[in-house]
Short mmCIF file of C-alpha atoms in Angstrom, two decimals:
data_model
loop_
_atom_site.label_atom_id
_atom_site.label_comp_id
_atom_site.label_asym_id
_atom_site.label_seq_id
_atom_site.Cartn_x
_atom_site.Cartn_y
_atom_site.Cartn_z
CA MET A 1240 8.20 0.21 -2.57
CA ASN A 1241 6.80 3.22 -0.78
CA ASN A 1242 7.68 3.90 2.82
CA VAL A 1243 4.87 3.76 5.34
CA PRO A 1244 4.03 7.39 6.24
CA GLN A 1245 4.75 8.53 9.77
CA MET A 1246 1.28 10.03 10.08
CA THR A 1247 -1.16 7.17 10.39
CA ARG A 1248 -4.44 7.11 8.53
CA ARG A 1249 -6.14 7.28 11.91
CA SER A 1250 -4.37 10.47 12.95
CA PHE A 1251 -5.06 11.99 9.52
CA LEU A 1252 -8.77 11.19 9.76
CA VAL A 1253 -9.01 12.58 13.27
CA ALA A 1254 -7.25 15.77 12.20
CA ALA A 1255 -9.40 16.05 9.08
CA ALA A 1256 -12.57 15.52 11.07
CA ALA A 1257 -11.52 18.20 13.53
CA ALA A 1258 -10.93 20.63 10.68
CA GLY A 1259 -14.00 19.85 8.61
CA GLY A 1260 -16.45 18.09 10.87
CA GLY A 1261 -17.19 14.40 10.99
CA LEU A 1262 -18.39 11.50 13.06
CA ALA A 1263 -16.19 8.89 14.62
CA LEU A 1264 -18.15 6.23 16.44
CA GLY A 1265 -16.70 3.42 18.49
CA LEU A 1266 -18.16 -0.04 18.20
CA ARG A 1267 -18.95 -1.36 21.66
CA LEU A 1268 -16.89 -4.53 22.04
CA PRO A 1269 -17.30 -7.28 24.62
CA PHE A 1270 -13.74 -6.86 25.84
CA GLY A 1271 -14.13 -4.26 28.56
CA GLY A 1272 -12.36 -0.91 28.43
CA PRO A 1273 -13.81 2.57 28.91
CA ASP A 1274 -17.43 3.18 27.99
CA ALA A 1275 -16.40 6.37 26.23
CA VAL A 1276 -13.40 8.61 25.88
CA ARG A 1277 -13.05 11.89 24.07
CA ALA A 1278 -10.23 12.92 21.79
CA ALA A 1279 -8.90 16.46 21.87
CA ASP A 1280 -11.09 17.26 18.86
CA GLY A 1281 -14.22 16.17 20.73
CA LEU A 1282 -14.96 13.08 18.66
CA PRO A 1283 -16.16 10.10 20.69
CA GLU A 1284 -13.74 7.18 20.81
CA VAL A 1285 -14.76 3.82 22.14
CA ASN A 1286 -13.27 0.77 20.46
CA ALA A 1287 -13.24 -0.24 16.82
CA TRP A 1288 -14.28 2.77 14.74
CA VAL A 1289 -16.75 3.98 12.20
CA VAL A 1290 -15.61 7.35 10.83
CA ILE A 1291 -17.88 9.46 8.61
CA ARG A 1292 -16.41 12.52 6.98
CA PRO A 1293 -18.21 15.57 5.55
CA ASP A 1294 -17.94 14.17 2.00
CA ASP A 1295 -20.05 11.14 3.09
CA SER A 1296 -17.09 8.78 2.86
CA VAL A 1297 -17.05 6.08 5.52
CA VAL A 1298 -13.98 4.47 7.08
CA ILE A 1299 -14.68 1.22 8.92
CA ARG A 1300 -12.10 -0.16 11.32
CA ILE A 1301 -11.42 -3.87 11.20
CA ALA A 1302 -9.83 -5.76 14.10
CA ARG A 1303 -9.54 -9.11 12.32
CA THR A 1304 -6.72 -9.91 9.92
CA GLU A 1305 -7.35 -10.16 6.19
CA MET A 1306 -5.37 -13.13 4.86
CA GLY A 1307 -7.11 -13.64 1.55
CA GLN A 1308 -10.26 -15.12 3.05
CA GLY A 1309 -12.41 -11.99 2.63
CA THR A 1310 -12.90 -11.18 6.32
CA MET A 1311 -12.09 -7.49 5.88
CA THR A 1312 -14.76 -6.95 3.25
CA GLY A 1313 -17.22 -9.22 5.05
CA LEU A 1314 -16.97 -7.31 8.32
CA ALA A 1315 -17.23 -3.99 6.50
CA GLN A 1316 -20.39 -5.25 4.78
CA LEU A 1317 -21.94 -6.08 8.15
CA VAL A 1318 -21.23 -2.61 9.51
CA ALA A 1319 -22.33 -0.88 6.31
CA GLU A 1320 -25.56 -2.87 6.23
CA GLU A 1321 -26.69 -1.61 9.62
CA LEU A 1322 -25.28 1.85 8.99
CA GLU A 1323 -27.27 2.15 5.73
CA CYS A 1324 -24.37 3.90 4.03
CA ASP A 1325 -23.33 4.20 0.40
CA TRP A 1326 -21.14 1.12 -0.14
CA SER A 1327 -19.27 2.81 -2.99
CA LYS A 1328 -17.81 5.28 -0.47
CA VAL A 1329 -16.62 2.71 2.08
CA SER A 1330 -12.97 2.05 2.89
CA THR A 1331 -11.33 0.24 5.79
CA GLU A 1332 -8.37 0.57 8.12
CA TYR A 1333 -6.80 -1.48 10.87
CA PRO A 1334 -6.00 -0.31 14.39
CA THR A 1335 -2.42 -1.15 15.27
CA PRO A 1336 -1.24 -3.30 18.18
CA GLY A 1337 0.33 -0.15 19.61
CA GLN A 1338 -3.00 1.68 19.54
CA ASN A 1339 -4.66 -1.33 21.12
CA LEU A 1340 -2.08 -1.43 23.91
CA ALA A 1341 -2.28 2.32 24.51
CA ARG A 1342 -6.05 2.05 24.91
CA ASN A 1343 -6.01 -0.91 27.31
CA ARG A 1344 -6.72 -3.50 24.62
CA VAL A 1345 -10.12 -2.09 23.76
CA TRP A 1346 -10.09 -4.07 20.51
CA GLY A 1347 -9.39 -7.25 22.46
CA ASN A 1348 -7.54 -10.10 20.80
CA PHE A 1349 -6.38 -9.40 17.25
CA GLY A 1350 -6.07 -13.14 16.58
CA THR A 1351 -7.67 -14.45 13.41
CA ALA A 1352 -8.02 -18.21 13.03
CA GLY A 1353 -10.46 -21.07 12.81
CA SER A 1354 -12.92 -19.21 10.56
CA ARG A 1355 -13.99 -17.18 13.60
CA GLY A 1356 -13.45 -13.65 12.23
CA ILE A 1357 -17.00 -13.18 11.00
CA ARG A 1358 -18.75 -15.53 13.43
CA GLU A 1359 -17.34 -13.96 16.58
CA SER A 1360 -17.51 -10.35 15.36
CA ASN A 1361 -20.91 -10.46 13.67
CA GLU A 1362 -23.13 -9.08 16.40
CA TYR A 1363 -20.97 -6.34 17.86
CA VAL A 1364 -19.88 -4.85 14.52
CA ARG A 1365 -23.48 -4.79 13.35
CA LYS A 1366 -24.47 -3.01 16.55
CA GLY A 1367 -21.76 -0.46 15.84
CA GLY A 1368 -23.24 0.29 12.43
CA ALA A 1369 -26.78 0.43 13.79
CA THR A 1370 -25.73 2.76 16.61
CA ALA A 1371 -24.08 5.13 14.14
CA ARG A 1372 -27.19 5.17 11.98
CA LEU A 1373 -29.43 6.11 14.92
CA MET A 1374 -27.07 8.90 15.97
CA LEU A 1375 -27.04 10.33 12.44
CA ILE A 1376 -30.83 10.14 12.21
CA GLN A 1377 -31.18 11.85 15.59
CA ALA A 1378 -28.85 14.63 14.49
CA ALA A 1379 -30.95 15.25 11.38
CA ALA A 1380 -34.18 15.14 13.39
CA ASP A 1381 -32.79 17.67 15.86
CA GLU A 1382 -31.87 19.99 12.99
CA TRP A 1383 -35.35 19.71 11.52
CA LYS A 1384 -37.02 19.80 14.95
CA VAL A 1385 -38.97 16.62 14.26
CA SER A 1386 -39.16 13.20 15.86
CA ALA A 1387 -36.44 10.75 14.92
CA SER A 1388 -39.15 8.12 14.52
CA GLU A 1389 -40.34 10.04 11.44
CA CYS A 1390 -36.93 9.73 9.78
CA SER A 1391 -35.12 6.92 8.00
CA ALA A 1392 -31.71 6.36 6.44
CA SER A 1393 -30.69 4.67 3.21
CA ASN A 1394 -27.59 4.89 1.02
CA SER A 1395 -26.07 7.63 3.25
CA VAL A 1396 -29.19 9.81 2.89
CA ILE A 1397 -31.55 10.64 5.77
CA THR A 1398 -35.17 11.35 4.88
CA HIS A 1399 -37.96 12.95 6.90
CA LYS A 1400 -40.85 10.89 5.59
CA PRO A 1401 -43.76 13.30 6.25
CA SER A 1402 -42.12 16.31 4.56
CA GLY A 1403 -39.74 14.60 2.14
CA ARG A 1404 -36.79 16.64 3.38
CA THR A 1405 -33.40 14.97 3.00
CA THR A 1406 -29.82 15.40 4.14
CA THR A 1407 -26.69 13.31 3.91
CA PHE A 1408 -24.60 11.57 6.54
CA GLY A 1409 -21.69 13.92 5.97
CA LYS A 1410 -23.79 17.03 6.59
CA VAL A 1411 -24.96 15.90 10.03
CA ALA A 1412 -21.89 13.91 11.04
CA GLU A 1413 -20.39 16.65 13.19
CA ALA A 1414 -23.66 17.10 15.10
CA ALA A 1415 -24.10 13.35 15.42
CA ALA A 1416 -20.70 13.11 17.09
CA ARG A 1417 -22.08 15.12 20.01
CA ILE A 1418 -25.07 12.82 20.60
CA GLU A 1419 -24.97 10.21 23.35
CA PRO A 1420 -24.96 6.78 21.69
CA PRO A 1421 -28.11 4.75 22.39
CA LYS A 1422 -27.59 1.82 24.73
CA ASP A 1423 -29.88 -0.60 22.93
CA VAL A 1424 -30.24 -1.00 19.19
CA ALA A 1425 -32.29 -3.37 17.07
CA LEU A 1426 -30.53 -5.22 14.26
CA LYS A 1427 -32.00 -5.81 10.82
CA ASP A 1428 -33.50 -9.13 9.82
CA PRO A 1429 -30.96 -10.85 7.52
CA LYS A 1430 -33.71 -11.38 4.95
CA ASP A 1431 -33.74 -7.59 4.48
CA TRP A 1432 -29.99 -7.28 3.88
CA LYS A 1433 -28.88 -5.37 0.80
CA ILE A 1434 -25.11 -5.28 1.40
CA ALA A 1435 -24.17 -7.96 3.93
CA GLY A 1436 -24.03 -11.47 2.56
CA LYS A 1437 -24.07 -10.25 -1.03
CA PRO A 1438 -21.36 -11.04 -3.63
CA LEU A 1439 -19.84 -7.57 -3.80
CA LYS A 1440 -16.39 -6.72 -5.09
CA ARG A 1441 -13.81 -7.12 -2.35
CA LEU A 1442 -12.33 -3.91 -1.03
CA ASP A 1443 -8.78 -5.26 -1.09
CA THR A 1444 -8.75 -6.53 -4.68
CA LYS A 1445 -7.82 -3.33 -6.53
CA PRO A 1446 -4.94 -2.18 -4.28
CA LYS A 1447 -3.45 -5.67 -4.41
CA VAL A 1448 -3.75 -5.90 -8.20
CA ILE A 1449 -2.16 -2.50 -8.86
CA GLY A 1450 0.57 -2.96 -6.25
CA ALA A 1451 -0.66 -0.23 -3.91
CA GLN A 1452 -1.37 -2.47 -0.93
CA VAL A 1453 1.02 -1.88 1.98
CA TYR A 1454 2.20 -5.05 3.70
CA GLY A 1455 4.30 -5.61 6.78
CA ILE A 1456 7.36 -6.14 4.62
CA ASP A 1457 6.93 -2.57 3.29
CA VAL A 1458 7.56 -1.00 6.70
CA LYS A 1459 10.70 1.13 6.80
CA LEU A 1460 12.26 2.23 10.08
CA PRO A 1461 15.48 4.23 10.66
CA GLY A 1462 18.45 1.88 10.34
CA LEU A 1463 16.27 -1.08 9.40
CA LEU A 1464 18.04 -3.87 7.50
CA CYS A 1465 16.50 -6.92 5.87
CA ALA A 1466 17.58 -10.55 5.80
CA ALA A 1467 16.94 -13.49 3.51
CA ILE A 1468 17.54 -16.96 4.95
CA SER A 1469 18.24 -20.32 3.35
CA GLY A 1470 17.97 -23.53 5.37
CA CYS A 1471 19.28 -26.99 4.57
CA PRO A 1472 16.82 -28.62 2.15
CA VAL A 1473 17.13 -31.94 4.00
CA PHE A 1474 15.67 -32.35 7.47
CA GLY A 1475 18.44 -32.69 10.03
CA GLY A 1476 21.12 -31.42 7.65
CA THR A 1477 23.68 -28.74 8.44
CA VAL A 1478 25.78 -26.08 6.73
CA LYS A 1479 29.12 -27.46 5.56
CA SER A 1480 30.45 -24.22 4.05
CA PHE A 1481 29.49 -21.01 2.23
CA ASP A 1482 31.50 -18.46 0.23
CA ALA A 1483 30.62 -15.04 1.64
CA ALA A 1484 33.31 -13.33 -0.45
CA HIS A 1485 31.46 -14.34 -3.62
CA ILE A 1486 28.62 -11.91 -2.88
CA ALA A 1487 30.34 -9.38 -0.60
CA SER A 1488 30.46 -6.71 -3.31
CA MET A 1489 26.85 -7.12 -4.43
CA LYS A 1490 24.60 -4.09 -4.01
CA GLY A 1491 23.28 -3.53 -0.52
CA VAL A 1492 24.91 -6.56 1.09
CA ARG A 1493 26.00 -5.87 4.66
CA LYS A 1494 26.78 -9.29 6.11
CA VAL A 1495 26.61 -13.02 5.46
CA MET A 1496 26.22 -15.16 8.55
CA PRO A 1497 25.27 -18.64 9.74
CA VAL A 1498 21.99 -19.11 11.58
CA GLY A 1499 22.57 -21.94 14.00
CA ASP A 1500 24.15 -24.90 12.22
CA SER A 1501 21.48 -25.46 9.59
CA ALA A 1502 20.90 -22.13 7.80
CA VAL A 1503 22.65 -19.10 6.28
CA ALA A 1504 21.39 -15.50 6.22
CA VAL A 1505 22.29 -12.58 3.99
CA VAL A 1506 21.69 -9.17 5.55
CA ALA A 1507 21.23 -6.23 3.17
CA ASP A 1508 19.77 -2.74 2.94
CA HIS A 1509 16.61 -4.02 1.26
CA TRP A 1510 14.86 -7.38 1.17
CA TRP A 1511 15.16 -7.78 -2.60
CA GLU A 1512 18.91 -7.17 -2.43
CA ALA A 1513 19.19 -9.80 0.30
CA LYS A 1514 17.13 -12.27 -1.72
CA VAL A 1515 19.14 -11.82 -4.93
CA ALA A 1516 22.45 -12.10 -3.07
CA LEU A 1517 21.31 -15.23 -1.24
CA GLU A 1518 20.40 -16.88 -4.52
CA ALA A 1519 23.94 -16.15 -5.77
CA LEU A 1520 25.63 -17.41 -2.58
CA PRO A 1521 27.47 -20.73 -2.98
CA ILE A 1522 26.37 -22.97 -0.09
CA THR A 1523 27.44 -26.55 0.50
CA TRP A 1524 25.15 -28.62 2.70
CA GLU A 1525 25.96 -31.62 4.83
CA GLU A 1526 22.70 -33.47 4.25
CA GLY A 1527 23.27 -36.12 6.88
CA SER A 1528 21.49 -39.41 7.37
CA ASN A 1529 18.30 -38.28 5.65
CA ALA A 1530 20.02 -37.45 2.36
CA THR A 1531 18.65 -40.52 0.61
CA VAL A 1532 15.16 -40.39 2.07
CA THR A 1533 12.47 -40.03 -0.59
CA SER A 1534 8.69 -40.13 -0.73
CA ALA A 1535 8.96 -43.66 -2.08
CA SER A 1536 11.19 -44.82 0.76
CA ILE A 1537 8.87 -43.28 3.34
CA ALA A 1538 5.89 -45.03 1.75
CA GLU A 1539 7.75 -48.33 1.78
CA PHE A 1540 8.69 -47.84 5.43
CA LEU A 1541 5.05 -47.22 6.37
CA LYS A 1542 3.89 -50.21 4.33
CA THR A 1543 6.42 -52.41 6.10
CA GLY A 1544 5.06 -51.22 9.43
CA LEU A 1545 1.53 -52.16 8.41
CA ASP A 1546 2.63 -55.63 7.29
CA ALA A 1547 4.56 -56.32 10.50
#
């Protein structure tokens, strides 16, 4: 597995935007925090981010955890809908807990549970996309010296309706980054949605299928070791004995140790080495008083209780 790079995607995007122009817009969250802060490169930072680079690619920040339920793609669709960007050029990234802490928890609670990811984020992420769209339109209008009300955006293209002139998000992104975000924005009627709520391909499918997705288990830190743990298969059971010498010479194995009185851990250089060694480790369990308990005996016990 690949190591996680020391330069984060966020720092790369900020550096790239500084070098080649771009827009990074914070989504205004209901969690407090500064109204606006400026990075050294001059890009506005507020909370969760929309980043638009000169090539028209859009990076949408997601503060809810993707666990297979589609929240990441769903939230990106909501932002993209109001942004009126080219969906084929959208990608996502997650702010880290460290970034959240360093910025006084501007992303709020990262918790994801109870099917609340979309429901609780819906309005503010849409406002973030809508705000970005208005800033981009204003930047184009300023360049053309026309009223922003005469301009519209669609598929990452801004059009001046009276003259037919067009430009792209990427071309005005740097100028848009210098515009004060509007305080009030109107959201689209859901009946007019073209991206949100539509059965689009999920953004996380391809990287997961080809093995490119980076998970927490892929993180590598200096001196980091990995452990695989086996617990007694019977509730209330304990470890009677294990033969550490049997796997001591296996590749990567550093230590074999008990975990409390009911589990054994193998510590190795890499997780796979720990897993393979653990599977080869002879362990004898003292299963205790629940050794003979089965689904059938539990059912009979419950039935007896009902008949009493």
